[in-house]
Coordinates of C-alpha atoms and ligand atoms in Angstrom, one line a residue:
X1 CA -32.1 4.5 21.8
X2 CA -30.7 1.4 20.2
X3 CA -33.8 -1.8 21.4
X4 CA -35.1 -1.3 25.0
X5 CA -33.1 0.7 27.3
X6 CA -32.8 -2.5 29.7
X7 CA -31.4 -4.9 27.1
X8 CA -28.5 -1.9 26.8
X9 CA -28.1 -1.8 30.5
X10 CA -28.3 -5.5 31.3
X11 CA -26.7 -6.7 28.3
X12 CA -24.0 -8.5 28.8
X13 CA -20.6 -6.6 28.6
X14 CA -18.4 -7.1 25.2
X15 CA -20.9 -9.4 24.1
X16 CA -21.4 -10.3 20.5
X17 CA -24.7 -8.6 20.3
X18 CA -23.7 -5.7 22.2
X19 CA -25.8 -2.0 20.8
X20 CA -25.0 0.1 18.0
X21 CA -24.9 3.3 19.6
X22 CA -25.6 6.2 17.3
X23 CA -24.8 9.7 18.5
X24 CA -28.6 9.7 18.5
X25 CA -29.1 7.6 21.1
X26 CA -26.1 9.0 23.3
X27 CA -27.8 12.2 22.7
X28 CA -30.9 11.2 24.1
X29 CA -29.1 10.2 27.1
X30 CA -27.5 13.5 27.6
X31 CA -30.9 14.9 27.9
X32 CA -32.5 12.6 30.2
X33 CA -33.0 14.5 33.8
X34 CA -29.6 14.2 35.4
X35 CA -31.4 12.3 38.2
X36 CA -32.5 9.1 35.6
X37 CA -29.0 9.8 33.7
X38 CA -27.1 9.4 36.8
X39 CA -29.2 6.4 38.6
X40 CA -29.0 4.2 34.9
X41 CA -25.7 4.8 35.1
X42 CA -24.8 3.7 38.6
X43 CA -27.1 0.9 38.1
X44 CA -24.6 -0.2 35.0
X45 CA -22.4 0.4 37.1
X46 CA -23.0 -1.9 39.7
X47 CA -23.7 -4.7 37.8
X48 CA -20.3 -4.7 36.3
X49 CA -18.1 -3.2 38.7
X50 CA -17.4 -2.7 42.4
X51 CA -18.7 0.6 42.4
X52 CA -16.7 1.7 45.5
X53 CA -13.5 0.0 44.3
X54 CA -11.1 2.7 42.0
X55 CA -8.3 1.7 40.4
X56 CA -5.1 4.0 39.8
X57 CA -2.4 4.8 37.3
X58 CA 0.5 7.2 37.6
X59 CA 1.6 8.9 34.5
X60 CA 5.4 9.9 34.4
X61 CA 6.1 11.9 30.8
X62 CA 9.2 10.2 29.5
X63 CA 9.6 12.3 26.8
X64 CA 8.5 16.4 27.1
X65 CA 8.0 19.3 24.8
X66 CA 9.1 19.8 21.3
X67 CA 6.3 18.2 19.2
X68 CA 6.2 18.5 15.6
X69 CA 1.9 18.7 15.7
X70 CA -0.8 21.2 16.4
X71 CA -3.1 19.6 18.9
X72 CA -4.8 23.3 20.3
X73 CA -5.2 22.4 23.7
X74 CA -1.2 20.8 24.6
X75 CA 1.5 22.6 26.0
X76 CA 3.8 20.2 24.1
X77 CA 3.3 21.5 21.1
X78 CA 6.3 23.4 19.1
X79 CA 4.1 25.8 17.3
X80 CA 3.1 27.4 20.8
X81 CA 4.7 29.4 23.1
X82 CA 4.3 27.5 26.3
X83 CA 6.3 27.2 29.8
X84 CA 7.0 23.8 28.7
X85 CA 10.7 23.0 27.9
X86 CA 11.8 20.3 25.3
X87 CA 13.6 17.5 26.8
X88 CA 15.2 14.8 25.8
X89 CA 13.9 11.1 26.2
X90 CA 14.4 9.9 29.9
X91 CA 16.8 7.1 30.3
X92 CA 15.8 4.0 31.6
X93 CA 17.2 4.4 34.9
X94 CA 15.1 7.4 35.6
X95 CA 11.9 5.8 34.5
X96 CA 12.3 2.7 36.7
X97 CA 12.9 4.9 39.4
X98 CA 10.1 6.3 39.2
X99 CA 7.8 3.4 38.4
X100 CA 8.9 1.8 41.8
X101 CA 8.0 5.3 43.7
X102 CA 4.4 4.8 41.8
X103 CA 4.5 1.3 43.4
X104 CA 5.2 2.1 47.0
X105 CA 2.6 5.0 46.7
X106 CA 0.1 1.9 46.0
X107 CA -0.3 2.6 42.3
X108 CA -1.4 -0.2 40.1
X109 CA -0.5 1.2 36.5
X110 CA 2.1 2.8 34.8
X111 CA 1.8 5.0 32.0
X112 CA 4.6 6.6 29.9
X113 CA 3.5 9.4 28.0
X114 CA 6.0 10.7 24.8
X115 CA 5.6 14.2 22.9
X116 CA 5.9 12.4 19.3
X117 CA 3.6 12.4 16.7
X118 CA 4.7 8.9 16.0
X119 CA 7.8 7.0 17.3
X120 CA 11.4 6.7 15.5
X121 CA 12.9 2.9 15.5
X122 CA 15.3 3.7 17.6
X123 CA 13.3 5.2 20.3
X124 CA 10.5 2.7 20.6
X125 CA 13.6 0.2 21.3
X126 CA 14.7 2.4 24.3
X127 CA 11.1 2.5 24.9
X128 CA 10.2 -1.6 24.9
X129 CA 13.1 -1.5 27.6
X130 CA 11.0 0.6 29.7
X131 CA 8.3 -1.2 29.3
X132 CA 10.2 -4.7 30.2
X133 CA 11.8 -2.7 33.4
X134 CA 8.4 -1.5 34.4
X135 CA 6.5 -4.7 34.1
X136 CA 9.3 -6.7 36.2
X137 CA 8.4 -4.4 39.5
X138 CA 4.9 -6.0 39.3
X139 CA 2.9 -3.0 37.7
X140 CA 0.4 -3.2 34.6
X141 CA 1.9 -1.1 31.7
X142 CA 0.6 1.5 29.6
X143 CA 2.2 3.8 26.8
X144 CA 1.5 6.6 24.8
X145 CA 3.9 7.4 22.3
X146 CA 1.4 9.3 19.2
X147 CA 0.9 7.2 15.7
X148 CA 1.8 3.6 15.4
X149 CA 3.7 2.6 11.9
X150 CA 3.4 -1.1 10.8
X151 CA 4.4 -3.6 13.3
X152 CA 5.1 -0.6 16.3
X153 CA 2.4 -2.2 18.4
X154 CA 2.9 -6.3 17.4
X155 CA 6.4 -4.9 19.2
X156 CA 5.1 -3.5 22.0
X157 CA 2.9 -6.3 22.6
X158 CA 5.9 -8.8 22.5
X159 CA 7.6 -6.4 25.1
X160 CA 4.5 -7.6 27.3
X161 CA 2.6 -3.7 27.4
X162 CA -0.5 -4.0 28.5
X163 CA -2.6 -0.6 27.3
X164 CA -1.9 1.5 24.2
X165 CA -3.1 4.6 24.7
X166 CA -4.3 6.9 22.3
X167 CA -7.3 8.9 23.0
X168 CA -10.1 10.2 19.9
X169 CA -10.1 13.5 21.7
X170 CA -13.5 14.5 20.1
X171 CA -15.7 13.5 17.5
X172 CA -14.5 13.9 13.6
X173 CA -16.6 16.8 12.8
X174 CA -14.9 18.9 15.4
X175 CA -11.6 17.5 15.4
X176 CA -9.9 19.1 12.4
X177 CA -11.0 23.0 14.1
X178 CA -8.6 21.9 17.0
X179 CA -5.7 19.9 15.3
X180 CA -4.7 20.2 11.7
X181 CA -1.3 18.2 11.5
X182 CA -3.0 14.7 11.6
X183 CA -6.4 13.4 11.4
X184 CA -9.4 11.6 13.3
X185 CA -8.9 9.0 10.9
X186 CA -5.2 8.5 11.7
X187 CA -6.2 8.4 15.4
X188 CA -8.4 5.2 14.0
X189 CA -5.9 3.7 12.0
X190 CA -3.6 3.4 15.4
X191 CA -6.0 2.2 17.6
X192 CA -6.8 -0.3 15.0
X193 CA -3.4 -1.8 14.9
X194 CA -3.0 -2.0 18.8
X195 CA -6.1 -3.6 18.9
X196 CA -5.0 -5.9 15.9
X197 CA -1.9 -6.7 18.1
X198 CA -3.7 -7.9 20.5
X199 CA -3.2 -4.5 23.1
X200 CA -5.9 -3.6 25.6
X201 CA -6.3 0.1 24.1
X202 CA -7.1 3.2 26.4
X203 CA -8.8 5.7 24.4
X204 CA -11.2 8.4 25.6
X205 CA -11.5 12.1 24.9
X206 CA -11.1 15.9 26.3
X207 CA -14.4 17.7 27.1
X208 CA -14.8 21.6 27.5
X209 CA -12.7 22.5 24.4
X210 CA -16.0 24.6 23.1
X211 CA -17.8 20.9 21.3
X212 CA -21.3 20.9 21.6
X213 CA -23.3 18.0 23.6
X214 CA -23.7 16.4 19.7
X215 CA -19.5 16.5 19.2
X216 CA -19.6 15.0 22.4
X217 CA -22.4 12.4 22.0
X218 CA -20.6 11.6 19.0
X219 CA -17.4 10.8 20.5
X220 CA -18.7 8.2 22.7
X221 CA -20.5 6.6 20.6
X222 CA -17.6 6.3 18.1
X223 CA -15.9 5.0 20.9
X224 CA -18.7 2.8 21.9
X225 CA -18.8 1.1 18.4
X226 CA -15.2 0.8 17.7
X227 CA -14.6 -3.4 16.9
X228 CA -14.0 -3.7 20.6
X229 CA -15.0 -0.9 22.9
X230 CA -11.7 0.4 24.9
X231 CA -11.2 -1.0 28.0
X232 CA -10.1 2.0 29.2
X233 CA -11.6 5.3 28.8
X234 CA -9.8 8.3 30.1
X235 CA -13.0 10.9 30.2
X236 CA -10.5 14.4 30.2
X237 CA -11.6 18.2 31.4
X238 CA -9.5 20.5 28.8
X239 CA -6.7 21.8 31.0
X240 CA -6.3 25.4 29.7
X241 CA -2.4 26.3 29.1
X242 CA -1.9 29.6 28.8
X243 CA -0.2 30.3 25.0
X244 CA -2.3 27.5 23.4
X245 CA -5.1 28.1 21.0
X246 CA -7.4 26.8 23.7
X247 CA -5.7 28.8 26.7
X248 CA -9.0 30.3 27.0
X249 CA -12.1 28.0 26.2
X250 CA -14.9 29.1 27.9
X251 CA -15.6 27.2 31.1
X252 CA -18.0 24.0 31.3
X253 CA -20.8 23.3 33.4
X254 CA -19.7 20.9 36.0
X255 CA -23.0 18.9 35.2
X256 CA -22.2 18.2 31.6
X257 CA -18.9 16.6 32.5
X258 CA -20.8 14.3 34.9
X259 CA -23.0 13.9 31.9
X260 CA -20.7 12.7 30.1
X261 CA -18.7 10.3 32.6
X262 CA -22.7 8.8 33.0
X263 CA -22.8 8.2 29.2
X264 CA -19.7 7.1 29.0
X265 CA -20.1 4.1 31.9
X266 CA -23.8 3.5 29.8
X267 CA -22.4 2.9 26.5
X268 CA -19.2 1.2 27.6
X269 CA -20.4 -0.5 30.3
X270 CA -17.5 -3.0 31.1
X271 CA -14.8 -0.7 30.6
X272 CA -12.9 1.1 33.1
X273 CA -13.6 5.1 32.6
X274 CA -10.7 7.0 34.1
X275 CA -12.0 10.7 35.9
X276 CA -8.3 12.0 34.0
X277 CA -7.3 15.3 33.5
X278 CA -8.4 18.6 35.4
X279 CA -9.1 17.0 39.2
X280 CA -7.1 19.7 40.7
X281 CA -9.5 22.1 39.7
X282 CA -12.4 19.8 41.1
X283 CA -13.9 20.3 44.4
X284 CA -14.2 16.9 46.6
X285 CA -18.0 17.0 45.9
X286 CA -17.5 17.2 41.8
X287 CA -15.3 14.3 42.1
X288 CA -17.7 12.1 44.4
X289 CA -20.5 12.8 41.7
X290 CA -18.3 11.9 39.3
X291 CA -17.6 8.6 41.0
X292 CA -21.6 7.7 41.6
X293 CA -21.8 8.1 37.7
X294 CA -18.9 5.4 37.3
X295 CA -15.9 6.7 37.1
X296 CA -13.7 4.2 38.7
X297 CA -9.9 4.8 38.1
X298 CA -7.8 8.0 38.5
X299 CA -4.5 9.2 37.7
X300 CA -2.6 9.5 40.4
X301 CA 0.3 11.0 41.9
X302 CA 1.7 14.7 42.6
X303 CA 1.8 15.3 38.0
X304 CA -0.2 14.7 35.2
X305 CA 2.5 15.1 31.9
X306 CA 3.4 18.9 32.6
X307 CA 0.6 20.3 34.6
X308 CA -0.6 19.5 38.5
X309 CA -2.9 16.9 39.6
X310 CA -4.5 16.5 42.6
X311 CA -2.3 16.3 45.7
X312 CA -1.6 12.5 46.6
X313 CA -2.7 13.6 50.6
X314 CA -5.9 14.8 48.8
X315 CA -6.9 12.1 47.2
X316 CA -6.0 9.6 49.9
X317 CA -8.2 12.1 52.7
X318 CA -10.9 11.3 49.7
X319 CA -11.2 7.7 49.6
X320 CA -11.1 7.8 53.4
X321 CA -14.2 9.7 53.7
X322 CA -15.8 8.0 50.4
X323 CA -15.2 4.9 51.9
X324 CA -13.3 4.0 48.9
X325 CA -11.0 0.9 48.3
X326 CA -8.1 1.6 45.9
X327 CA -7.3 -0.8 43.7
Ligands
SAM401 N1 1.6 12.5 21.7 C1 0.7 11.5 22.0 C2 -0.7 11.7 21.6 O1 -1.1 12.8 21.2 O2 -1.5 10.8 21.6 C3 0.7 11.2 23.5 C4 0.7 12.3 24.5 S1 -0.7 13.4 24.5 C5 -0.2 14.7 25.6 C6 -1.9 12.4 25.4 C7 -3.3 13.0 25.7 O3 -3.2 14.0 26.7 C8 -4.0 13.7 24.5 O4 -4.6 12.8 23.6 C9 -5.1 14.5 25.3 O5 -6.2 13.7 25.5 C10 -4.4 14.7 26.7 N2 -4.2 16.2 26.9 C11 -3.1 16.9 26.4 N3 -3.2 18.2 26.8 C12 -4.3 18.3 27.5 C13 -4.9 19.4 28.2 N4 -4.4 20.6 28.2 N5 -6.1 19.1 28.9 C14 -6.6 17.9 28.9 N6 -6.0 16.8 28.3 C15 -4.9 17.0 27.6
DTB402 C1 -5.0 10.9 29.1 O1 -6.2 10.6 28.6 N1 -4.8 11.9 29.8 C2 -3.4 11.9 30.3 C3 -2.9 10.6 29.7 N2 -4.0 10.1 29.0 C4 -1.7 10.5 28.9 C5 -2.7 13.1 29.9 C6 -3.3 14.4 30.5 C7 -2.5 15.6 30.1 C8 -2.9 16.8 30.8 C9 -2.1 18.0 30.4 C10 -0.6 17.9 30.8 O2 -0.3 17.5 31.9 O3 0.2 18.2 29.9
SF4_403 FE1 2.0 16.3 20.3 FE2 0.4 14.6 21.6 FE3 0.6 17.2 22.3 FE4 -0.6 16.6 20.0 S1 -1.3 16.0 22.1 S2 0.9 18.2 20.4 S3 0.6 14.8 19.4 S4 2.1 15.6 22.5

């Protein structure tokens, strides 16, 4: 483990001399008894977050269906015979409308999510609207919108967007045996020029898509070591859609996905790490682990992009009896 495991934990967050996380060291983590795993990561996280404070996002897809790549776990994808229909982008109207429900509901971010492998010209000008409209009602932004081109992000940035997001997925070795249209290193190259325009980035990962504990102890600490760790990190359980390569991956042990939000709150100690895709299939216990290990935001609302989340009564019964403050 990179020095003493106290100089990682207590270090101070984004600070210059901040650990070099090898995969080795995340590894060693993983294997820890899930007791120490899970009290060194509470303890990080209470000494940079309010660990009973979560904050919430609510993800509208502005654009569904129809895209030209492979990824083998999306139901957006064109190659695969999904129950998701291609639509055409949103129009501004609709998007607002939506934004304001978020707000009322007690959201605190929005984030547009686009099927495009990268986005035309001409869209990402209906899209800056958006995110102009959506920042007026008060809410922090956040897009996701596939590859940036030169000067995409510098754009969004000027349109006053807060997040980029644009998760690794998994590590490099095991990316290319789930999507073969674009590259890890591409995925890099984006979150490079969002974080060269100044964006907060959002980047994270899906677990139970058949990785090992080294593709995953890889991710994070690619993530970890990135020039500046993301501030957000949406930790994902693989959604399985029927017609997809991945429609039937092999379930995951519930502790290795807390494992992994525990590592993940350990090597990125000062970022937020979003408990993201798959809560509907969570019981209220899973979730609450999830939570002590330092998950501390949530999507939230009735959708994710085209499959269920948990019920907005649900989660609201939740913090009640967690004692949890929304932020
Ligand atoms: N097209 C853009 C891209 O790929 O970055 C943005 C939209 S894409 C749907 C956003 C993210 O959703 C993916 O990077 C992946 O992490 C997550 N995702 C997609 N399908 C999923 C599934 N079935 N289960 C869990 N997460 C999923
Ligand atoms: C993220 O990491 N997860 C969200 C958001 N960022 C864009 C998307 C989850 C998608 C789950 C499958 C679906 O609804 O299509
Ligand atoms: Fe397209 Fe994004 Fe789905 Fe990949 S994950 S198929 S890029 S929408």
């Amino acid at each position: 483990m990179p020095q003493t495991l106290a100089e990682t934990t207590f270090s101070a967050p984004h600070a210059a001399s901040r650990p070099v996380w090898t995969t080795a060291d995340v590894l060693a983590l993983y294997e820890l008894p899930f007791m120490e795993l899970l009290w060194r990561a509470h303890t990080t996280h209470r000494q940079n977050f309010d660990a009973n404070a979560i904050q919430r996002s609510t993800l509208l897809s502005i654009k569904t269906g129809g895209c030209s790549e492979d990824c083998g776990y999306c139901s957006q994808s064109a190659r695969y015979a999904t129950d998701t229909e291609r639509e055409r982008l949103l129009p501004l109207e609709e998007v607002l409308a939506a934004a304001r429900s978020a707000r009322e509901k007690g959201a605190s971010r929005f984030c547009m999510g686009a099927a495009w492998k990268s986005p035309k010209e001409g869209d990402l000008e209906k899209v800056l609207a958006m995110v102009q409209g959506v920042k007026a009602l008060g809410l922090e932004t956040c897009v996701t919108l596939g590859m940036l081109k030169e000067g995409q992000a510098q754009k969004l940035k000027e349109a006053g967007l807060d997040y980029y997001n644009h998760n690794l997925d998994t590590d490099q070795e095991f990316y290319g045996k789930v999507v073969q249209s674009h590259t890890h290193a591409d995925r890099l190259d984006t979150l490079d020029r969002a974080q060269e325009a100044g964006l907060n980035i959002c980047s994270g990962g899906i677990i139970g898509m058949g990785e090992s504990r080294k593709n995953r102890a890889a991710l994070l600490a690619q993530l970890a070591t990135l020039p500046k760790p993301p501030e957000s990190v949406p930790i994902n359980h693989l959604v399985p859609i029927p017609g997809t390569p991945l429609g039937n991956a092999p379930p995951l042990d519930s502790f290795e996905f807390v494992r992994t939000i525990a590592a993940a709150r350990i090597v990125m100690p000062a970022s937020w790490v979003r408990l993201s895709a798959g809560r509907m299939d969570m019981s209220d216990e899973l979730q609450a682990l999830c939570f002590f290990a330092g998950a501390n935001s949530i999507f939230y609302g009735e959708a994710l992009l085209t499959t269920g989340n948990a019920d907005v009564s649900r989660d609201d019964a939740l913090f009640a009896r967690l004692g949890l403050q929304a932020i």
